[in-house]
Amino acid sequence: MDRFTAVERALRDAAPHALLDALRASLARHFGAITVDLLMADYGTTILQPVGPLPYPTESLPVHSTEPGRAFGSQQPRLSSDERSGAVTAHLPVTVRGDRLGVLSVTLPGEEASPEALGELRQLCEVLGREILVADHSTDVYLRARRAERLTLAAEMQWQLLPGRSCSGPEYELGAQLEPAYAVFGDNFDWSVSADHLTVTLTNGMGEGVDAALLTNLALSAMRNARRAGLDLVGQAVLADQAIYGQHRGAVHVSVLLLRIHLATGRLEAVDAGSPRIWRLRGGVVEPVELEAQLPLGMFEDTPYAVQHFRIEAGDRLLFASDGVYEVASPSGERFGERALARAMTSTRLLPPSQVPRAVLAELARHRGEPPADDDAMVVCLDWHGRRS
């Protein structure tokens, strides 16, 4: 058995909570590893935290000024050497299908740090990432390592609904972020891909706290139920609308944007039920995508919905932002607004989609200043590459 297969088998055979222990032992045996550390990205994607026991780890590393952080941001290995011992430390991104989980740092003796060994370690990071996603169903170890502080109950509910924070395929790249990460309550996003379509759903539940989280949960669960039953976008909107109205009789509502992209052609179907809005960056020009606004879900009984169509082209970038972005005011009372968002899209045009939402929200925080956010905000970025013939 070759060493890659041996380490892979050790990971697959390990107990869910003991993946790191099994990996350390196996890498020491087969690669001569001196140290092995796993760092998970926190909910705000601003720091990396080591997997370890409670209480919450205190030795976190910032994403923007450390070697592990640079590996996480660039999604490329970063190497550093110890001149005295000759040991080489490789910081390797742990990512699964575009979903960035964290960084694995492995220190090897200099003679063992061959390009072949580093290539095998990169592949093992993908295996590790898949095992972490499976283990999350059975243990809290890796979820706990993602949080620098305790989440509010509403935020706990919202984060458990998410499919991830980034995703990629041959035709597209997606990145998304919610803020404030540890106290979000109404905003949410969802996506699903099949052989033919990419479906993206963005929601903004009315209200605050647990009430908003429960409302969003109901809406998103209804739309998922409809989607998994094979219903089109109108069917998804109608089922969710009926579920919310049936539960609340029009007292509350949910703003939703439903999108379905045909992967072979870039043809896009949309149901705009209130929020958020779409911006497109094409050829260096930022402009809004105007859609016919329809009633939010749950306002009235038997609300009809209609699909609108437009096409995206290879090289297009779409940005979706909830009203918690547009409405943020500076200390002088100036709204962040559409112009600031367009400037943010232009200034982040060279970043990959996985980093754009965090960068836009950072600009939003600078605009707001010191006062804490009084509404949650969601930013989702989609780069469209198109299908190669």
Coordinates of N, CA, C and O in Angstrom, one line a residue, residues 93-215:
P93 N -4.2 24.8 1.9 CA -5.7 25.1 2.0 C -6.5 23.8 2.1 O -6.2 22.8 1.3
V94 N -7.5 23.7 3.0 CA -8.4 22.6 3.1 C -9.7 23.1 2.5 O -10.4 23.9 3.1
T95 N -10.0 22.6 1.3 CA -11.1 23.1 0.5 C -11.8 22.0 -0.3 O -11.1 21.1 -0.8
V96 N -13.1 22.0 -0.3 CA -13.9 20.9 -1.0 C -14.8 21.6 -2.0 O -15.7 22.3 -1.6
R97 N -14.6 21.4 -3.2 CA -15.5 21.9 -4.3 C -15.7 23.4 -4.1 O -16.8 23.9 -4.2
G98 N -14.6 24.1 -3.8 CA -14.7 25.6 -3.7 C -15.1 26.1 -2.3 O -15.0 27.2 -2.0
D99 N -15.5 25.2 -1.4 CA -15.9 25.6 -0.1 C -14.7 25.6 0.8 O -14.1 24.5 1.1
R100 N -14.2 26.8 1.2 CA -13.0 26.9 2.0 C -13.2 26.7 3.4 O -13.9 27.4 4.1
L101 N -12.6 25.6 4.0 CA -12.8 25.3 5.4 C -11.7 25.8 6.3 O -12.0 26.2 7.4
G102 N -10.5 25.7 5.8 CA -9.4 26.1 6.7 C -8.0 25.8 6.1 O -7.9 25.8 4.8
V103 N -7.0 25.6 6.9 CA -5.7 25.3 6.5 C -5.1 24.2 7.3 O -5.3 24.2 8.5
L104 N -4.3 23.3 6.7 CA -3.5 22.3 7.3 C -2.1 22.7 7.3 O -1.5 23.0 6.2
S105 N -1.4 22.8 8.5 CA 0.0 23.2 8.5 C 0.8 22.0 8.9 O 0.6 21.4 10.0
V106 N 1.7 21.5 8.1 CA 2.5 20.3 8.3 C 4.0 20.7 8.2 O 4.5 21.3 7.2
T107 N 4.7 20.4 9.3 CA 6.2 20.6 9.3 C 6.9 19.3 9.0 O 6.6 18.3 9.7
L108 N 7.7 19.3 8.0 CA 8.5 18.1 7.5 C 10.0 18.3 7.6 O 10.4 19.5 7.5
P109 N 10.8 17.3 7.9 CA 12.2 17.4 7.7 C 12.5 17.9 6.3 O 11.8 17.5 5.3
G110 N 13.6 18.7 6.2 CA 13.9 19.2 4.9 C 14.0 18.2 3.8 O 13.6 18.4 2.6
E111 N 14.6 17.0 4.1 CA 14.8 16.0 3.1 C 13.5 15.3 2.7 O 13.5 14.7 1.6
E112 N 12.5 15.5 3.5 CA 11.2 14.9 3.1 C 10.3 15.8 2.4 O 9.2 15.4 1.9
A113 N 10.6 17.1 2.3 CA 9.7 18.1 1.7 C 9.9 18.2 0.2 O 10.2 19.2 -0.4
S114 N 9.7 17.1 -0.5 CA 9.9 17.0 -1.9 C 8.6 17.5 -2.6 O 7.5 17.5 -2.0
P115 N 8.7 18.0 -3.9 CA 7.5 18.3 -4.6 C 6.5 17.2 -4.6 O 5.3 17.5 -4.6
E116 N 7.0 16.0 -4.7 CA 6.0 14.9 -4.8 C 5.3 14.8 -3.4 O 4.0 14.6 -3.4
A117 N 6.0 14.9 -2.3 CA 5.3 14.8 -1.0 C 4.3 16.0 -0.8 O 3.2 15.7 -0.3
L118 N 4.7 17.2 -1.2 CA 3.8 18.3 -1.1 C 2.6 18.1 -2.0 O 1.5 18.5 -1.6
G119 N 2.7 17.5 -3.2 CA 1.6 17.3 -4.0 C 0.6 16.3 -3.4 O -0.6 16.4 -3.5
E120 N 1.2 15.3 -2.8 CA 0.3 14.3 -2.1 C -0.4 14.9 -0.9 O -1.6 14.6 -0.6
L121 N 0.3 15.8 -0.2 CA -0.3 16.4 1.0 C -1.5 17.3 0.5 O -2.5 17.4 1.2
R122 N -1.3 18.0 -0.6 CA -2.4 18.8 -1.1 C -3.7 17.9 -1.4 O -4.8 18.3 -1.1
Q123 N -3.4 16.8 -2.0 CA -4.6 15.9 -2.3 C -5.2 15.4 -1.0 O -6.4 15.2 -0.9
L124 N -4.3 15.1 0.0 CA -4.9 14.6 1.3 C -5.7 15.7 2.0 O -6.6 15.4 2.7
C125 N -5.4 17.0 1.7 CA -6.2 18.0 2.3 C -7.6 18.0 1.8 O -8.6 18.3 2.5
E126 N -7.8 17.6 0.5 CA -9.2 17.5 0.0 C -9.9 16.3 0.6 O -11.1 16.4 1.0
V127 N -9.2 15.2 0.8 CA -9.7 14.1 1.5 C -10.1 14.5 2.9 O -11.2 14.2 3.4
L128 N -9.2 15.2 3.6 CA -9.5 15.7 5.0 C -10.8 16.6 5.0 O -11.6 16.4 5.9
G129 N -10.9 17.5 4.0 CA -12.0 18.4 4.0 C -13.3 17.6 3.8 O -14.3 17.9 4.5
R130 N -13.3 16.6 3.0 CA -14.6 15.8 2.8 C -14.9 15.0 4.1 O -16.1 14.9 4.5
E131 N -13.9 14.5 4.8 CA -14.1 13.8 6.0 C -14.7 14.8 7.1 O -15.5 14.4 7.9
I132 N -14.2 16.0 7.1 CA -14.7 17.0 8.1 C -16.2 17.3 7.8 O -17.0 17.3 8.8
L133 N -16.6 17.4 6.5 CA -18.0 17.7 6.2 C -18.8 16.5 6.7 O -20.0 16.7 7.2
V134 N -18.4 15.3 6.5 CA -19.1 14.1 6.9 C -19.2 14.1 8.5 O -20.2 13.8 9.1
A135 N -18.0 14.4 9.1 CA -17.9 14.3 10.6 C -18.8 15.4 11.2 O -19.3 15.2 12.4
D136 N -19.1 16.5 10.5 CA -19.9 17.5 11.1 C -21.3 17.0 11.5 O -22.0 17.6 12.3
H137 N -21.7 15.9 10.8 CA -23.0 15.4 11.2 C -23.0 14.6 12.5 O -24.1 14.3 13.0
S138 N -21.8 14.3 13.0 CA -21.7 13.4 14.1 C -21.0 14.0 15.3 O -21.1 13.5 16.4
T139 N -20.3 15.1 15.1 CA -19.5 15.8 16.2 C -19.5 17.3 16.1 O -19.7 17.8 15.0
D140 N -19.3 18.0 17.2 CA -19.3 19.4 17.2 C -17.8 19.9 17.2 O -17.6 21.2 17.2
V141 N -16.8 19.1 17.1 CA -15.5 19.5 17.2 C -15.1 20.5 16.2 O -14.5 21.6 16.6
Y142 N -15.4 20.3 15.0 CA -14.9 21.2 13.9 C -15.9 22.5 13.8 O -15.4 23.6 13.5
L143 N -17.1 22.3 14.1 CA -18.0 23.4 14.2 C -17.6 24.4 15.3 O -17.6 25.6 15.2
R144 N -17.2 23.8 16.4 CA -16.8 24.6 17.6 C -15.6 25.4 17.3 O -15.4 26.5 17.7
A145 N -14.7 24.8 16.5 CA -13.4 25.4 16.2 C -13.6 26.6 15.3 O -12.7 27.4 15.1
R146 N -14.8 26.7 14.6 CA -15.0 27.8 13.7 C -15.5 29.0 14.4 O -15.5 30.1 13.8
R147 N -15.8 29.0 15.7 CA -16.4 30.2 16.3 C -15.4 30.8 17.3 O -14.9 30.1 18.2
A148 N -15.2 32.1 17.1 CA -14.3 32.8 18.1 C -15.0 33.3 19.3 O -14.4 33.7 20.3
E149 N -16.4 33.2 19.2 CA -17.2 33.6 20.4 C -18.5 32.8 20.2 O -18.7 32.2 19.2
R150 N -19.4 32.9 21.2 CA -20.6 32.2 21.1 C -21.6 32.9 20.1 O -21.7 34.1 20.1
L151 N -22.2 32.0 19.3 CA -23.2 32.5 18.4 C -24.5 32.8 19.2 O -24.8 32.1 20.1
T152 N -25.3 33.8 18.7 CA -26.7 33.9 19.2 C -27.5 32.7 18.7 O -27.1 32.0 17.8
L153 N -28.6 32.5 19.4 CA -29.4 31.4 18.9 C -29.9 31.6 17.5 O -29.9 30.6 16.7
A154 N -30.3 32.8 17.1 CA -30.7 33.1 15.8 C -29.6 32.8 14.8 O -29.9 32.2 13.7
A155 N -28.4 33.2 15.1 CA -27.3 32.9 14.2 C -27.0 31.4 14.0 O -26.7 30.9 13.0
E156 N -27.1 30.7 15.2 CA -26.9 29.3 15.1 C -27.9 28.6 14.1 O -27.6 27.8 13.3
M157 N -29.2 29.1 14.2 CA -30.2 28.5 13.3 C -29.9 28.9 11.9 O -30.0 28.0 11.0
Q158 N -29.4 30.1 11.6 CA -29.2 30.5 10.2 C -28.0 29.8 9.6 O -28.0 29.4 8.5
W159 N -26.9 29.7 10.4 CA -25.7 29.1 9.8 C -25.9 27.6 9.5 O -25.3 27.1 8.6
Q160 N -26.8 27.0 10.3 CA -27.1 25.5 10.1 C -27.9 25.3 8.8 O -27.9 24.2 8.2
L161 N -28.5 26.4 8.3 CA -29.3 26.3 7.0 C -28.4 26.4 5.8 O -28.8 26.0 4.7
L162 N -27.2 26.9 6.0 CA -26.4 27.3 4.8 C -25.7 26.1 4.1 O -25.3 25.1 4.8
P163 N -25.6 26.1 2.8 CA -24.9 25.0 2.1 C -23.4 25.1 2.2 O -22.7 24.1 1.9
G164 N -22.9 26.2 2.6 CA -21.5 26.5 2.6 C -21.3 28.0 2.4 O -22.3 28.8 2.4
R165 N -20.0 28.5 2.3 CA -19.8 29.9 2.0 C -19.2 30.1 0.7 O -19.1 31.3 0.2
S166 N -18.8 29.1 0.0 CA -18.3 29.2 -1.4 C -18.5 27.8 -2.1 O -18.7 26.8 -1.4
C167 N -18.6 27.9 -3.4 CA -18.8 26.7 -4.2 C -18.3 27.0 -5.6 O -18.3 28.2 -6.0
S168 N -17.9 26.0 -6.3 CA -17.4 26.2 -7.7 C -17.6 25.0 -8.5 O -17.7 23.9 -8.0
G169 N -17.8 25.2 -9.8 CA -17.9 24.2 -10.8 C -17.2 24.7 -12.1 O -16.7 25.9 -12.1
P170 N -17.1 23.9 -13.1 CA -16.5 24.4 -14.4 C -17.1 25.7 -14.9 O -16.4 26.5 -15.5
E171 N -18.4 25.9 -14.7 CA -19.1 27.0 -15.3 C -19.1 28.2 -14.5 O -19.4 29.3 -14.9
Y172 N -18.9 28.1 -13.1 CA -19.2 29.2 -12.2 C -18.3 29.1 -11.0 O -17.7 28.1 -10.7
E173 N -18.3 30.2 -10.3 CA -17.7 30.3 -8.9 C -18.7 31.1 -8.1 O -19.1 32.2 -8.5
L174 N -18.9 30.7 -6.8 CA -19.8 31.4 -5.9 C -19.1 31.7 -4.6 O -18.3 30.8 -4.1
G175 N -19.4 32.8 -4.0 CA -18.9 33.1 -2.7 C -20.0 33.9 -2.0 O -20.7 34.7 -2.6
A176 N -20.1 33.8 -0.6 CA -21.2 34.4 0.1 C -20.7 34.7 1.5 O -19.9 33.9 2.1
Q177 N -21.3 35.7 2.2 CA -21.1 36.0 3.6 C -22.2 36.7 4.2 O -22.9 37.5 3.6
L178 N -22.5 36.3 5.5 CA -23.5 37.0 6.3 C -22.8 37.8 7.4 O -21.8 37.4 7.9
E179 N -23.3 39.0 7.7 CA -22.8 39.8 8.8 C -24.0 40.4 9.6 O -25.0 40.7 8.9
P180 N -23.9 40.7 10.9 CA -22.8 40.3 11.7 C -22.7 38.8 11.9 O -23.8 38.2 12.2
A181 N -21.6 38.1 11.6 CA -21.5 36.7 11.5 C -22.0 36.0 12.8 O -22.6 34.9 12.7
Y182 N -21.8 36.5 13.9 CA -22.2 35.9 15.2 C -23.6 36.3 15.7 O -24.0 35.8 16.8
A183 N -24.2 37.2 15.0 CA -25.6 37.6 15.4 C -26.5 37.8 14.3 O -27.5 38.6 14.4
V184 N -26.3 37.2 13.2 CA -27.2 37.3 12.0 C -28.6 36.7 12.4 O -28.6 35.7 13.2
F185 N -29.7 37.3 11.8 CA -31.0 36.7 12.2 C -31.9 36.5 11.0 O -32.7 35.6 11.0
G186 N -32.0 37.3 10.0 CA -33.0 37.2 8.9 C -32.5 36.8 7.6 O -33.2 36.2 6.8
D187 N -31.3 37.2 7.2 CA -30.7 37.0 5.9 C -30.2 35.6 5.7 O -29.7 35.0 6.7
N188 N -30.3 35.0 4.5 CA -29.8 33.7 4.3 C -29.7 33.5 2.8 O -30.2 34.2 2.0
F189 N -28.9 32.4 2.4 CA -28.7 32.1 1.0 C -28.7 30.6 0.9 O -28.4 29.8 1.9
D190 N -29.0 30.1 -0.3 CA -29.0 28.7 -0.6 C -28.6 28.5 -2.0 O -28.9 29.3 -2.9
W191 N -28.0 27.3 -2.3 CA -27.7 27.0 -3.7 C -27.7 25.5 -3.9 O -27.5 24.7 -2.9
S192 N -28.0 25.1 -5.1 CA -28.0 23.6 -5.5 C -27.6 23.5 -6.9 O -28.1 24.3 -7.8
V193 N -26.8 22.5 -7.3 CA -26.4 22.3 -8.7 C -26.8 20.9 -9.1 O -26.7 20.0 -8.4
S194 N -27.2 20.8 -10.4 CA -27.5 19.6 -11.0 C -26.7 19.5 -12.3 O -25.9 20.4 -12.6
A195 N -27.0 18.5 -13.1 CA -26.3 18.4 -14.4 C -26.6 19.5 -15.3 O -25.7 19.9 -16.2
D196 N -27.8 20.1 -15.2 CA -28.2 21.1 -16.1 C -28.3 22.5 -15.6 O -28.2 23.5 -16.3
H197 N -28.5 22.6 -14.2 CA -28.9 24.0 -13.7 C -28.1 24.2 -12.4 O -27.8 23.3 -11.6
L198 N -27.9 25.5 -12.2 CA -27.5 26.0 -10.9 C -28.6 26.9 -10.3 O -29.1 27.8 -11.0
T199 N -29.1 26.5 -9.2 CA -30.2 27.3 -8.5 C -29.7 28.0 -7.3 O -29.0 27.4 -6.5
V200 N -30.0 29.3 -7.2 CA -29.5 30.1 -6.1 C -30.7 30.8 -5.5 O -31.5 31.4 -6.3
T201 N -30.8 30.8 -4.2 CA -32.0 31.4 -3.5 C -31.4 32.3 -2.4 O -30.5 32.0 -1.7
L202 N -31.9 33.6 -2.4 CA -31.5 34.6 -1.4 C -32.7 35.1 -0.7 O -33.7 35.5 -1.3
T203 N -32.7 35.0 0.6 CA -33.9 35.4 1.4 C -33.5 36.4 2.5 O -32.4 36.5 3.0
N204 N -34.6 37.2 2.8 CA -34.5 38.2 3.9 C -35.8 38.1 4.7 O -36.8 38.7 4.3
G205 N -35.7 37.5 5.8 CA -36.9 37.3 6.6 C -37.2 38.6 7.5 O -36.3 39.2 8.0
M206 N -38.5 38.9 7.6 CA -38.9 40.1 8.3 C -38.7 39.9 9.8 O -38.9 38.8 10.3
G207 N -38.4 40.9 10.5 CA -38.3 40.9 12.0 C -36.9 40.8 12.5 O -35.9 41.0 11.7
E208 N -36.7 40.4 13.7 CA -35.4 40.3 14.4 C -35.3 39.0 15.2 O -36.3 38.4 15.5
G209 N -34.1 38.7 15.5 CA -33.8 37.6 16.4 C -34.4 36.3 15.9 O -34.4 35.9 14.8
V210 N -34.8 35.5 16.9 CA -35.3 34.1 16.7 C -36.5 34.1 15.8 O -36.7 33.2 14.9
D211 N -37.4 35.1 15.9 CA -38.6 35.2 15.1 C -38.2 35.3 13.6 O -38.8 34.6 12.7
A212 N -37.2 36.1 13.3 CA -36.8 36.2 11.9 C -36.1 34.9 11.4 O -36.3 34.5 10.3
A213 N -35.3 34.3 12.3 CA -34.6 33.0 11.9 C -35.7 31.9 11.6 O -35.5 31.2 10.7
L214 N -36.7 31.9 12.5 CA -37.7 30.8 12.3 C -38.5 31.1 11.0 O -38.8 30.1 10.2
L215 N -38.8 32.4 10.7 CA -39.5 32.7 9.4 C -38.6 32.3 8.2 O -39.1 31.7 7.2

